Amino acid sequence: MSSLQPTGSATGNPRNKTALAPGRSLMDWVRLCNSGKDMSGTQGAILNVSLEQLMKHNKRTDAWLAIRGIVYNITEYMSFHPGGEEELMRGVGTDATKLFNNVHPWVNYESLLKSCIVGRLKTMGSSSNAEWTESIERPINDRVSSLQLQLPNKKTQSDESPNKRVFKMDWFQQASTLTLIFYLKTNSSGSTPPPQVSLTLMKNKQLRVSIEKEVSVYELEEEVRWPCYLKVHQTVAEIKFAKNSPKLWPTFGKKLNELDPEADPAEFSDMKIVHISSITHDTKLIALQYADPMLHHIHVGHHIQIKDNVDDAEVRRSYTPVSFLIKNSNLIFELPTLYFLVKEYNDGKLSRKLCSTNLGDKISMSCPRGTFNSIVLKKRTKLILFAAGTGITPMTSLIAWTLNTTRLTIKLIYFNKTENDILWRKQFDKLAAENPRFSVSHVLSQPSATWTGDKGLISLNLVKSLLTSPVLEIFICICGPPVFNDLCVDYLKQNNFTDDSFHCFSG
């Protein structure tokens, strides 16, 4: 498989790379820099640093160095450096301009270390005096001024307009890869969904990036390979390509234009069916791939719409991709693939058509949609999931995400009619047996005589019995038929749950 995976290199140094510890990737470094932490240790002050002062900060726990007239505090960056701490320690406490130019002059260190700026170097050695003189007169003043606008507690114009999102781009490279970083202006309270990010690669070098319908087109320096690696966090989006011809580029390319921000870019895309299999007697797993080199990032708990013509009329239905447990099966494809559970209803025009499709057939899929923001789980300790039937679909990615990125305990209460209706029962039971933070309870409304598990329907007493922790520690997610959802919401409110303590998934 040739799918591109993140390497963790933050500098682009193609040699002397060391294995980085978990949580020390380029993406993790960007998040730390955007967290508001005082990375420079100066609390926002821009200092004039003498060479004598610089030489005193020469320890692993107090590490300064200068590059081209600017002094950086790289203490926090030490464990993120792909070349290892020893490589950085060679320049700590010194003017490292010459060393930097000899090792990796192509690295976009100004963006990488912009949160670490201590100030200007007052006295320079002769080896870099000419570079410093040129830098201090123009670009360095600009960089320091720019930095001061981004320091914590300093408001920018965009901060005064909370509804306006600003997207800035940066880039890094290795000899074999190109990484583009987009900084996202987002609402950290969770009251709005995270930004939607989509991209399309045309002619192997023209990249179209859509962030919340703001579309930009870039002409890359040279051709890159498809597929790419795309990851989106609350504050940053990372796009990583393998270069078609491994070598260092003088620049990433250029921005061609910015399209109408009011346009609705590629609302629906053509998808082709690459896999169909039965999960239960009336439910199928369908795998779709993009017909063109494009990719949508689908946030946890978000869905898409599928549309098709049935009986000379357009029909649209919402479906949530399911990735949970797919990675442990043989259904892994080289190209970006989305998996959906489709239950065939007797009166479901679109579901019947989807369940009767063949490999290679094409359907239309929308851009991702949804209102859930995973940041609402930040201060919780317990997640309870009420799911009924195919309402399990948004819960699958939520379970996987929560187990992988948080310390929350998860309780899944899964309602179905009969044992035959339970989707992925063995997989959920196996996960519960292997992971102490996850538990599942299957509840049947039409159980057989041999069923020994829970029975009945959602009820006020059942909800009360599950609320063993303080309300402020619990977050609840709900998904099922409309009547089921309404009952769950009503019972939660009777137990003093407010709107910010639960989320109801719906199409």
PDB file of C-alpha atoms in Angstrom, residues 62-317:
ATOM      1  CA  ASP A  62      17.134  26.535  28.783  1.00  0.00           C
ATOM      2  CA  ALA A  63      18.044  26.557  25.113  1.00  0.00           C
ATOM      3  CA  TRP A  64      18.434  29.692  22.999  1.00  0.00           C
ATOM      4  CA  LEU A  65      20.049  30.050  19.607  1.00  0.00           C
ATOM      5  CA  ALA A  66      20.259  32.743  16.938  1.00  0.00           C
ATOM      6  CA  ILE A  67      19.607  32.401  13.215  1.00  0.00           C
ATOM      7  CA  ARG A  68      20.139  35.351  10.867  1.00  0.00           C
ATOM      8  CA  GLY A  69      19.855  37.986  13.568  1.00  0.00           C
ATOM      9  CA  ILE A  70      16.874  36.597  15.466  1.00  0.00           C
ATOM     10  CA  VAL A  71      17.154  34.795  18.826  1.00  0.00           C
ATOM     11  CA  TYR A  72      14.839  31.829  19.432  1.00  0.00           C
ATOM     12  CA  ASN A  73      14.030  29.922  22.607  1.00  0.00           C
ATOM     13  CA  ILE A  74      13.968  26.334  21.299  1.00  0.00           C
ATOM     14  CA  THR A  75      13.564  24.638  24.685  1.00  0.00           C
ATOM     15  CA  GLU A  76      10.040  23.446  23.873  1.00  0.00           C
ATOM     16  CA  TYR A  77      11.012  22.446  20.327  1.00  0.00           C
ATOM     17  CA  MET A  78      13.813  20.080  21.370  1.00  0.00           C
ATOM     18  CA  SER A  79      11.680  16.934  21.535  1.00  0.00           C
ATOM     19  CA  PHE A  80       9.934  17.781  18.245  1.00  0.00           C
ATOM     20  CA  HIS A  81      13.127  17.973  16.160  1.00  0.00           C
ATOM     21  CA  PRO A  82      13.375  15.018  13.711  1.00  0.00           C
ATOM     22  CA  GLY A  83      17.172  15.308  13.678  1.00  0.00           C
ATOM     23  CA  GLY A  84      17.288  14.696  17.413  1.00  0.00           C
ATOM     24  CA  GLU A  85      18.132  16.865  20.398  1.00  0.00           C
ATOM     25  CA  GLU A  86      21.883  16.378  19.958  1.00  0.00           C
ATOM     26  CA  GLU A  87      21.769  18.109  16.564  1.00  0.00           C
ATOM     27  CA  LEU A  88      20.040  21.151  18.061  1.00  0.00           C
ATOM     28  CA  MET A  89      22.371  21.226  21.051  1.00  0.00           C
ATOM     29  CA  ARG A  90      25.262  21.870  18.636  1.00  0.00           C
ATOM     30  CA  GLY A  91      23.857  25.378  18.087  1.00  0.00           C
ATOM     31  CA  VAL A  92      22.412  26.154  21.508  1.00  0.00           C
ATOM     32  CA  GLY A  93      23.892  29.250  23.140  1.00  0.00           C
ATOM     33  CA  THR A  94      25.476  30.449  19.888  1.00  0.00           C
ATOM     34  CA  ASP A  95      24.818  32.260  16.639  1.00  0.00           C
ATOM     35  CA  ALA A  96      23.861  29.125  14.691  1.00  0.00           C
ATOM     36  CA  THR A  97      23.399  30.825  11.319  1.00  0.00           C
ATOM     37  CA  LYS A  98      26.358  29.130   9.646  1.00  0.00           C
ATOM     38  CA  LEU A  99      25.473  25.744  11.115  1.00  0.00           C
ATOM     39  CA  PHE A 100      21.869  26.107   9.973  1.00  0.00           C
ATOM     40  CA  ASN A 101      22.930  27.094   6.428  1.00  0.00           C
ATOM     41  CA  ASN A 102      25.216  24.064   6.215  1.00  0.00           C
ATOM     42  CA  VAL A 103      22.634  21.519   7.412  1.00  0.00           C
ATOM     43  CA  HIS A 104      19.229  22.499   6.049  1.00  0.00           C
ATOM     44  CA  PRO A 105      18.914  26.027   4.648  1.00  0.00           C
ATOM     45  CA  TRP A 106      15.671  25.152   2.844  1.00  0.00           C
ATOM     46  CA  VAL A 107      13.660  24.781   6.063  1.00  0.00           C
ATOM     47  CA  ASN A 108      10.956  27.407   6.589  1.00  0.00           C
ATOM     48  CA  TYR A 109      12.186  27.965  10.160  1.00  0.00           C
ATOM     49  CA  GLU A 110      10.645  31.452  10.406  1.00  0.00           C
ATOM     50  CA  SER A 111       7.158  29.948  10.490  1.00  0.00           C
ATOM     51  CA  LEU A 112       8.202  26.874  12.428  1.00  0.00           C
ATOM     52  CA  LEU A 113       9.721  28.912  15.284  1.00  0.00           C
ATOM     53  CA  LYS A 114       7.744  32.160  15.092  1.00  0.00           C
ATOM     54  CA  SER A 115       6.195  31.538  18.538  1.00  0.00           C
ATOM     55  CA  CYS A 116       9.688  31.063  20.010  1.00  0.00           C
ATOM     56  CA  ILE A 117      11.177  34.464  19.149  1.00  0.00           C
ATOM     57  CA  VAL A 118      13.021  36.054  22.066  1.00  0.00           C
ATOM     58  CA  GLY A 119      14.221  39.110  20.146  1.00  0.00           C
ATOM     59  CA  ARG A 120      17.108  40.549  18.121  1.00  0.00           C
ATOM     60  CA  LEU A 121      20.766  39.643  18.498  1.00  0.00           C
ATOM     61  CA  LYS A 122      22.730  42.838  19.219  1.00  0.00           C
ATOM     62  CA  THR A 123      26.244  41.582  18.534  1.00  0.00           C
ATOM     63  CA  MET A 124      27.162  39.106  15.822  1.00  0.00           C
ATOM     64  CA  GLY A 125      30.297  37.219  14.899  1.00  0.00           C
ATOM     65  CA  SER A 126      32.013  38.057  11.619  1.00  0.00           C
ATOM     66  CA  SER A 127      30.833  34.853   9.951  1.00  0.00           C
ATOM     67  CA  SER A 128      27.255  36.069   9.691  1.00  0.00           C
ATOM     68  CA  ASN A 129      27.560  39.833  10.158  1.00  0.00           C
ATOM     69  CA  ALA A 130      26.651  40.642   6.549  1.00  0.00           C
ATOM     70  CA  GLU A 131      23.523  38.478   6.664  1.00  0.00           C
ATOM     71  CA  TRP A 132      22.501  40.009   9.984  1.00  0.00           C
ATOM     72  CA  THR A 133      22.961  43.599   8.712  1.00  0.00           C
ATOM     73  CA  GLU A 134      20.708  42.961   5.731  1.00  0.00           C
ATOM     74  CA  SER A 135      18.123  41.084   7.780  1.00  0.00           C
ATOM     75  CA  ILE A 136      17.858  43.551  10.648  1.00  0.00           C
ATOM     76  CA  GLU A 137      17.074  46.456   8.323  1.00  0.00           C
ATOM     77  CA  ARG A 138      14.008  44.962   6.669  1.00  0.00           C
ATOM     78  CA  PRO A 139      12.599  41.431   7.075  1.00  0.00           C
ATOM     79  CA  ILE A 140      13.438  40.911  10.747  1.00  0.00           C
ATOM     80  CA  ASN A 141      11.652  44.072  11.825  1.00  0.00           C
ATOM     81  CA  ASP A 142       8.682  42.885   9.796  1.00  0.00           C
ATOM     82  CA  ARG A 143       8.786  39.422  11.375  1.00  0.00           C
ATOM     83  CA  VAL A 144       9.037  40.753  14.909  1.00  0.00           C
ATOM     84  CA  SER A 145       6.222  43.237  14.291  1.00  0.00           C
ATOM     85  CA  SER A 146       4.122  40.458  12.824  1.00  0.00           C
ATOM     86  CA  LEU A 147       4.848  38.248  15.815  1.00  0.00           C
ATOM     87  CA  GLN A 148       3.773  40.915  18.296  1.00  0.00           C
ATOM     88  CA  LEU A 149       0.326  40.913  16.701  1.00  0.00           C
ATOM     89  CA  GLN A 150       0.042  37.169  17.374  1.00  0.00           C
ATOM     90  CA  LEU A 151       1.207  37.064  20.990  1.00  0.00           C
ATOM     91  CA  PRO A 152      -1.333  35.953  23.650  1.00  0.00           C
ATOM     92  CA  ASN A 153      -3.610  38.715  24.946  1.00  0.00           C
ATOM     93  CA  LYS A 154      -2.934  40.837  21.866  1.00  0.00           C
ATOM     94  CA  LYS A 155      -6.120  41.329  19.857  1.00  0.00           C
ATOM     95  CA  THR A 156      -5.996  41.356  16.089  1.00  0.00           C
ATOM     96  CA  GLN A 157      -8.643  42.776  13.816  1.00  0.00           C
ATOM     97  CA  SER A 158     -10.003  39.298  13.152  1.00  0.00           C
ATOM     98  CA  ASP A 159     -10.433  38.716  16.894  1.00  0.00           C
ATOM     99  CA  GLU A 160     -12.914  41.573  16.996  1.00  0.00           C
ATOM    100  CA  SER A 161     -15.098  39.819  14.432  1.00  0.00           C
ATOM    101  CA  PRO A 162     -15.814  36.405  15.992  1.00  0.00           C
ATOM    102  CA  ASN A 163     -17.868  35.196  13.023  1.00  0.00           C
ATOM    103  CA  LYS A 164     -15.122  35.909  10.503  1.00  0.00           C
ATOM    104  CA  ARG A 165     -12.754  32.988   9.916  1.00  0.00           C
ATOM    105  CA  VAL A 166      -9.254  33.714   8.655  1.00  0.00           C
ATOM    106  CA  PHE A 167      -7.210  31.004   6.928  1.00  0.00           C
ATOM    107  CA  LYS A 168      -3.459  31.445   6.570  1.00  0.00           C
ATOM    108  CA  MET A 169      -1.179  28.947   4.856  1.00  0.00           C
ATOM    109  CA  ASP A 170       2.365  27.807   5.636  1.00  0.00           C
ATOM    110  CA  TRP A 171       4.525  25.060   4.115  1.00  0.00           C
ATOM    111  CA  PHE A 172       7.339  22.689   5.019  1.00  0.00           C
ATOM    112  CA  GLN A 173       9.176  20.080   2.991  1.00  0.00           C
ATOM    113  CA  GLN A 174      11.432  17.082   2.976  1.00  0.00           C
ATOM    114  CA  ALA A 175      13.241  15.831  -0.113  1.00  0.00           C
ATOM    115  CA  SER A 176      10.351  13.407  -0.714  1.00  0.00           C
ATOM    116  CA  THR A 177       7.327  15.215   0.775  1.00  0.00           C
ATOM    117  CA  LEU A 178       5.524  18.562   0.799  1.00  0.00           C
ATOM    118  CA  THR A 179       3.380  19.645   3.742  1.00  0.00           C
ATOM    119  CA  LEU A 180       0.903  22.530   3.662  1.00  0.00           C
ATOM    120  CA  ILE A 181      -0.470  23.844   6.952  1.00  0.00           C
ATOM    121  CA  PHE A 182      -3.633  25.973   7.082  1.00  0.00           C
ATOM    122  CA  TYR A 183      -4.314  27.854  10.311  1.00  0.00           C
ATOM    123  CA  LEU A 184      -8.023  27.898  11.083  1.00  0.00           C
ATOM    124  CA  LYS A 185      -9.831  30.588  13.043  1.00  0.00           C
ATOM    125  CA  THR A 186     -12.365  28.586  15.040  1.00  0.00           C
ATOM    126  CA  ASN A 187     -14.771  28.851  17.926  1.00  0.00           C
ATOM    127  CA  SER A 188     -13.211  27.010  20.868  1.00  0.00           C
ATOM    128  CA  SER A 189     -16.446  26.737  22.860  1.00  0.00           C
ATOM    129  CA  GLY A 190     -17.898  23.997  20.680  1.00  0.00           C
ATOM    130  CA  SER A 191     -21.010  26.053  19.912  1.00  0.00           C
ATOM    131  CA  THR A 192     -20.223  25.913  16.193  1.00  0.00           C
ATOM    132  CA  PRO A 193     -19.001  22.946  14.123  1.00  0.00           C
ATOM    133  CA  PRO A 194     -15.318  22.772  13.174  1.00  0.00           C
ATOM    134  CA  PRO A 195     -14.380  24.047   9.677  1.00  0.00           C
ATOM    135  CA  GLN A 196     -15.061  21.770   6.723  1.00  0.00           C
ATOM    136  CA  VAL A 197     -11.981  21.118   4.583  1.00  0.00           C
ATOM    137  CA  SER A 198     -11.997  19.643   1.078  1.00  0.00           C
ATOM    138  CA  LEU A 199      -9.358  19.463  -1.623  1.00  0.00           C
ATOM    139  CA  THR A 200      -8.977  18.484  -5.259  1.00  0.00           C
ATOM    140  CA  LEU A 201      -5.749  17.770  -7.158  1.00  0.00           C
ATOM    141  CA  MET A 202      -5.828  18.632 -10.870  1.00  0.00           C
ATOM    142  CA  LYS A 203      -3.114  17.646 -13.360  1.00  0.00           C
ATOM    143  CA  ASN A 204      -0.965  16.357 -10.460  1.00  0.00           C
ATOM    144  CA  LYS A 205       0.169  19.846  -9.450  1.00  0.00           C
ATOM    145  CA  GLN A 206      -2.804  22.219  -9.293  1.00  0.00           C
ATOM    146  CA  LEU A 207      -4.380  22.098  -5.835  1.00  0.00           C
ATOM    147  CA  ARG A 208      -7.823  23.464  -5.018  1.00  0.00           C
ATOM    148  CA  VAL A 209      -8.463  23.858  -1.283  1.00  0.00           C
ATOM    149  CA  SER A 210     -11.906  24.659   0.117  1.00  0.00           C
ATOM    150  CA  ILE A 211     -12.261  25.717   3.765  1.00  0.00           C
ATOM    151  CA  GLU A 212     -15.780  26.701   4.745  1.00  0.00           C
ATOM    152  CA  LYS A 213     -16.533  27.598   1.086  1.00  0.00           C
ATOM    153  CA  GLU A 214     -13.492  29.862   0.886  1.00  0.00           C
ATOM    154  CA  VAL A 215     -11.720  28.351  -2.124  1.00  0.00           C
ATOM    155  CA  SER A 216      -8.084  28.936  -3.075  1.00  0.00           C
ATOM    156  CA  VAL A 217      -6.150  27.446  -5.990  1.00  0.00           C
ATOM    157  CA  TYR A 218      -2.407  26.790  -5.831  1.00  0.00           C
ATOM    158  CA  GLU A 219       0.037  25.834  -8.570  1.00  0.00           C
ATOM    159  CA  LEU A 220       2.588  23.565  -6.898  1.00  0.00           C
ATOM    160  CA  GLU A 221       6.242  23.843  -7.887  1.00  0.00           C
ATOM    161  CA  GLU A 222       6.249  20.332  -9.383  1.00  0.00           C
ATOM    162  CA  GLU A 223       3.978  17.303  -9.629  1.00  0.00           C
ATOM    163  CA  VAL A 224       2.932  15.349  -6.537  1.00  0.00           C
ATOM    164  CA  ARG A 225       1.423  11.914  -6.068  1.00  0.00           C
ATOM    165  CA  TRP A 226      -2.113  10.974  -5.164  1.00  0.00           C
ATOM    166  CA  PRO A 227      -3.498  10.128  -2.641  1.00  0.00           C
ATOM    167  CA  CYS A 228      -2.392  12.610  -0.006  1.00  0.00           C
ATOM    168  CA  TYR A 229      -2.588  12.691   3.781  1.00  0.00           C
ATOM    169  CA  LEU A 230      -5.209  15.078   5.200  1.00  0.00           C
ATOM    170  CA  LYS A 231      -5.746  15.760   8.885  1.00  0.00           C
ATOM    171  CA  VAL A 232      -7.841  18.504  10.440  1.00  0.00           C
ATOM    172  CA  HIS A 233      -7.723  19.724  14.016  1.00  0.00           C
ATOM    173  CA  GLN A 234      -9.689  22.507  15.689  1.00  0.00           C
ATOM    174  CA  THR A 235      -7.076  25.107  14.737  1.00  0.00           C
ATOM    175  CA  VAL A 236      -5.019  23.618  11.892  1.00  0.00           C
ATOM    176  CA  ALA A 237      -5.400  21.545   8.740  1.00  0.00           C
ATOM    177  CA  GLU A 238      -2.429  19.542   7.455  1.00  0.00           C
ATOM    178  CA  ILE A 239      -2.121  18.375   3.837  1.00  0.00           C
ATOM    179  CA  LYS A 240       0.858  16.178   3.012  1.00  0.00           C
ATOM    180  CA  PHE A 241       1.900  14.996  -0.462  1.00  0.00           C
ATOM    181  CA  ALA A 242       4.615  12.670  -1.692  1.00  0.00           C
ATOM    182  CA  LYS A 243       6.632  14.416  -4.391  1.00  0.00           C
ATOM    183  CA  ASN A 244       6.683  12.768  -7.794  1.00  0.00           C
ATOM    184  CA  SER A 245      10.431  13.414  -8.080  1.00  0.00           C
ATOM    185  CA  PRO A 246      12.179  13.492  -4.690  1.00  0.00           C
ATOM    186  CA  LYS A 247      14.248  16.644  -4.334  1.00  0.00           C
ATOM    187  CA  LEU A 248      14.146  19.950  -2.469  1.00  0.00           C
ATOM    188  CA  TRP A 249      12.020  22.697  -4.014  1.00  0.00           C
ATOM    189  CA  PRO A 250      12.951  26.405  -3.870  1.00  0.00           C
ATOM    190  CA  THR A 251       9.305  27.154  -2.997  1.00  0.00           C
ATOM    191  CA  PHE A 252       6.042  25.270  -2.680  1.00  0.00           C
ATOM    192  CA  GLY A 253       4.658  27.014  -5.790  1.00  0.00           C
ATOM    193  CA  LYS A 254       2.297  29.946  -5.983  1.00  0.00           C
ATOM    194  CA  LYS A 255      -1.277  30.915  -5.263  1.00  0.00           C
ATOM    195  CA  LEU A 256      -3.232  31.385  -8.477  1.00  0.00           C
ATOM    196  CA  ASN A 257      -6.445  32.992  -7.335  1.00  0.00           C
ATOM    197  CA  GLU A 258      -9.154  33.112  -4.725  1.00  0.00           C
ATOM    198  CA  LEU A 259     -12.605  32.212  -5.925  1.00  0.00           C
ATOM    199  CA  ASP A 260     -15.940  33.694  -4.927  1.00  0.00           C
ATOM    200  CA  PRO A 261     -16.323  32.918  -1.189  1.00  0.00           C
ATOM    201  CA  GLU A 262     -20.088  32.745  -1.666  1.00  0.00           C
ATOM    202  CA  ALA A 263     -19.774  29.941  -4.210  1.00  0.00           C
ATOM    203  CA  ASP A 264     -20.739  26.426  -3.154  1.00  0.00           C
ATOM    204  CA  PRO A 265     -17.739  24.443  -4.418  1.00  0.00           C
ATOM    205  CA  ALA A 266     -18.506  20.934  -5.631  1.00  0.00           C
ATOM    206  CA  GLU A 267     -21.534  20.418  -3.406  1.00  0.00           C
ATOM    207  CA  PHE A 268     -21.954  16.915  -4.843  1.00  0.00           C
ATOM    208  CA  SER A 269     -19.217  14.639  -6.175  1.00  0.00           C
ATOM    209  CA  ASP A 270     -19.295  11.448  -8.208  1.00  0.00           C
ATOM    210  CA  MET A 271     -18.442   8.308  -6.247  1.00  0.00           C
ATOM    211  CA  LYS A 272     -18.021   4.749  -7.487  1.00  0.00           C
ATOM    212  CA  ILE A 273     -18.960   1.600  -5.573  1.00  0.00           C
ATOM    213  CA  VAL A 274     -15.947  -0.626  -4.891  1.00  0.00           C
ATOM    214  CA  HIS A 275     -17.374  -3.063  -2.337  1.00  0.00           C
ATOM    215  CA  ILE A 276     -20.756  -4.448  -1.249  1.00  0.00           C
ATOM    216  CA  SER A 277     -21.341  -7.042   1.474  1.00  0.00           C
ATOM    217  CA  SER A 278     -24.181  -8.112   3.776  1.00  0.00           C
ATOM    218  CA  ILE A 279     -23.924  -7.310   7.478  1.00  0.00           C
ATOM    219  CA  THR A 280     -27.374  -8.535   8.565  1.00  0.00           C
ATOM    220  CA  HIS A 281     -30.449  -9.829   6.785  1.00  0.00           C
ATOM    221  CA  ASP A 282     -31.455  -6.326   5.694  1.00  0.00           C
ATOM    222  CA  THR A 283     -28.292  -4.206   6.050  1.00  0.00           C
ATOM    223  CA  LYS A 284     -25.320  -3.910   3.707  1.00  0.00           C
ATOM    224  CA  LEU A 285     -21.856  -2.383   3.966  1.00  0.00           C
ATOM    225  CA  ILE A 286     -21.117  -0.277   0.891  1.00  0.00           C
ATOM    226  CA  ALA A 287     -17.677   1.185   0.147  1.00  0.00           C
ATOM    227  CA  LEU A 288     -17.337   4.245  -2.092  1.00  0.00           C
ATOM    228  CA  GLN A 289     -14.322   5.883  -3.711  1.00  0.00           C
ATOM    229  CA  TYR A 290     -14.018   9.330  -5.268  1.00  0.00           C
ATOM    230  CA  ALA A 291     -14.168   9.213  -9.062  1.00  0.00           C
ATOM    231  CA  ASP A 292     -11.638  12.101  -9.227  1.00  0.00           C
ATOM    232  CA  PRO A 293      -8.519  12.936  -7.152  1.00  0.00           C
ATOM    233  CA  MET A 294     -10.386  14.705  -4.365  1.00  0.00           C
ATOM    234  CA  LEU A 295     -10.890  14.315  -0.655  1.00  0.00           C
ATOM    235  CA  HIS A 296     -13.246  15.587   2.046  1.00  0.00           C
ATOM    236  CA  HIS A 297     -12.270  15.591   5.688  1.00  0.00           C
ATOM    237  CA  ILE A 298     -15.273  14.248   7.588  1.00  0.00           C
ATOM    238  CA  HIS A 299     -15.280  15.276  11.235  1.00  0.00           C
ATOM    239  CA  VAL A 300     -16.299  12.770  13.869  1.00  0.00           C
ATOM    240  CA  GLY A 301     -20.084  12.527  14.043  1.00  0.00           C
ATOM    241  CA  HIS A 302     -20.680  14.340  10.729  1.00  0.00           C
ATOM    242  CA  HIS A 303     -22.588  12.929   7.781  1.00  0.00           C
ATOM    243  CA  ILE A 304     -23.051  13.279   4.031  1.00  0.00           C
ATOM    244  CA  GLN A 305     -26.035  13.147   1.712  1.00  0.00           C
ATOM    245  CA  ILE A 306     -26.383  10.659  -1.117  1.00  0.00           C
ATOM    246  CA  LYS A 307     -28.680  11.554  -3.983  1.00  0.00           C
ATOM    247  CA  ASP A 308     -29.991   9.626  -6.965  1.00  0.00           C
ATOM    248  CA  ASN A 309     -32.954   9.553  -9.304  1.00  0.00           C
ATOM    249  CA  VAL A 310     -35.593   7.002  -8.354  1.00  0.00           C
ATOM    250  CA  ASP A 311     -38.802   6.725 -10.391  1.00  0.00           C
ATOM    251  CA  ASP A 312     -37.933   9.941 -12.273  1.00  0.00           C
ATOM    252  CA  ALA A 313     -37.560  11.926  -9.062  1.00  0.00           C
ATOM    253  CA  GLU A 314     -34.462  13.039  -7.150  1.00  0.00           C
ATOM    254  CA  VAL A 315     -34.160  11.433  -3.715  1.00  0.00           C
ATOM    255  CA  ARG A 316     -31.668  12.473  -1.005  1.00  0.00           C
ATOM    256  CA  ARG A 317     -30.848  10.691   2.231  1.00  0.00           C
TER     257      ARG A 317
END
